[in-house]
Phi, psi and omega in degrees: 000338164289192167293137180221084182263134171201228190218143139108187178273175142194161206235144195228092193277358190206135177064221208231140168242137213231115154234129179217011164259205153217157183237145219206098231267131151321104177334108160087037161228177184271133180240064202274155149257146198240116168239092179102049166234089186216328195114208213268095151182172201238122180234160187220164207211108213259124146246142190232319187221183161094214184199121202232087182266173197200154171292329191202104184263138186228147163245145164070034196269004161236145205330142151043032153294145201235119172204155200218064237268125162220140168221111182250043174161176182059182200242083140309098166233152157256167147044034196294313179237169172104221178179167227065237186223101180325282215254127159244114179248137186052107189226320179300156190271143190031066150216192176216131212257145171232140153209143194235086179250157199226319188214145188104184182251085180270143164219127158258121184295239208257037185258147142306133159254129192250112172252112156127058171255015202227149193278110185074355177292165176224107193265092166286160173206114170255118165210128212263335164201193188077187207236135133261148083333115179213139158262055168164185215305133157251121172211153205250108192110001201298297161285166159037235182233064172270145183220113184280110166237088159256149193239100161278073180274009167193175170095196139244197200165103153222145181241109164334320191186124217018246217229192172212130191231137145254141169096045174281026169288090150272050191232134166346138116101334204264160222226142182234134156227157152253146208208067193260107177130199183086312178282200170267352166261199159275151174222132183234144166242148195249068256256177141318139169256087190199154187264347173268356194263150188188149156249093160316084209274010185175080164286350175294106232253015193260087137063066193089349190258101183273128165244116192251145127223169188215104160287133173241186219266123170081018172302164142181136189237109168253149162174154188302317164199194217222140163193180183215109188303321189225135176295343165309294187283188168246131191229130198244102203219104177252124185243000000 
C-alpha cells in the first residue's frame, strides 16, 4: 500500500498480491509484471488504487499457468518504448489468462497487446468501465492456436496506432470474439481513423480457425474500415 520504488521484476506466482499503493519503475532498468509463471496452479493480481508502470505485464506466461489481473482503480501501464508485446493475457501454451477491468486505466505503449497468446492458450478480457489503451496492434488469438475473448460492456478500448485483429491463430478449432456493447451503459471500442487502418475480423488463412464480433445493444465500433484478410478461416461480424 505504500510508495515501492526498486530494481528487477516482479512476480506474483501464488494467492493474491494486492496494490493499492504505487510503484515507480527504476531508471534504465527492465521492470516486468509476471502473474504465474510456474505453472498449473493459480495467482492473482488485485490493483485497487495508485500508479504503477512496467515494461511489460505477461499473465499465465508457462505451459498450463493460471492468472488473473482485476483492477477496479488506479493507472496501470506497459510496454511504454520498444516492439514486441506489452500486454500478454494467456500468454503460456495451454494456459489461462483472465483480466478484468472495471475502473481505472491500463494503458500499453508502442508495444502490441495480445489476450490469447501461448499455443492452446486461452486468453479472456472483461471490461466493464475504465479505459484501455494501446499503441499498436490489439489483437485477440494472437499466436499459435491461442484463443481471444473481449467482452466490452462499459468503459473503452482504444487503439491508438495500427490495426485490431482477431485470429492470427492458424491453427483448427481455434476461436477470437469480440463482444462491444450488452451492458447497461455505453461502451466503445476505437480503431485509426484512417482508411489504410482496419478491423480484421480473421486474419487466419486455416480452416476451421473462426474469427467473431458482435455489436450489441449500447456498443459502438469505430474503425476506418472492416475486413477479413484471408479466405480460410471463418469471419463472422454479427449486429
Amino acid at each position: 500500500s505504500g510508495v515501492n520504488t526498486y530494481t528487477g521484476g516482479t512476480r506474483a506466482n501464488a494467492g493474491t498480491l494486492v496494490l493499492s499503493g504505487s510503484h515507480t519503475k527504476a531508471a534504465g532498468t527492465t521492470d516486468f509484471l509476471s502473474v504465474n509463471n510456474v505453472g498449473a496452479q493459480n495467482a492473482v493480481l488485485k490493483v485497487t488504487a495508485g500508479t504503477h508502470g512496467f515494461t511489460d505485464i505477461n499473465l499465465a506466461e508457462v505451459t498450463n499457468a493460471r492468472g488473473a489481473i482485476y483492477q477496479s482503480g488506479g493507472d496501470l501501464s506497459a510496454g511504454s518504448t520498444g516492439g514486441g508485446v506489452g500486454v500478454k493475457v494467456g500468454a503460456g501454451t495451454t494456459s489461462y489468462g483472465y483480466y478484468s477491468l472495471s475502473d481505472g486505466t491500463l494503458t500499453n505503449g508502442t508495444k502490441d497487446f495480445g489476450v490469447g497468446m501461448g499455443t492452446g492458450a486461452t486468453g479472456v478480457m472483461d471490461v466493464s468501465g475504465g479505459s484501455v489503451t494501446t499503441g499498436s496492434w490489439l489483437v485477440l488469438g494472437r499466436n499459435g492456436a491461442g484463443n481471444g475473448l473481449l467482452n466490452v460492456t462499459g468503459g473503452s478500448v482504444t487503439s491508438n496506432s495500427n490495426n485490431i485483429a482477431l485470429n492470427w491463430a492458424n491453427t483448427a478449432g481455434s476461436i477470437s470474439i469480440l463482444n462491444v456493447g450488452g451492458g447497461a451503459g455505453a461502451a466503445s471500442v476505437t480503431g485509426v481513423s484512417s482508411a489504410t487502418n482496419y478491423f480484421d475480423v480473421s486474419q487466419s488463412n486455416t480452416t476451421g480457425a473462426t474469427g467473431v464480433a458482435n455489436l450489441l445493444l449500447n456498443g459502438t465500433l469505430t474503425v476506418g474500415r472492416v475486413q477479413s484478410s484471408q479466405a480460410g478461416g471463418t469471419a463472422l461480424f454479427n449486429f
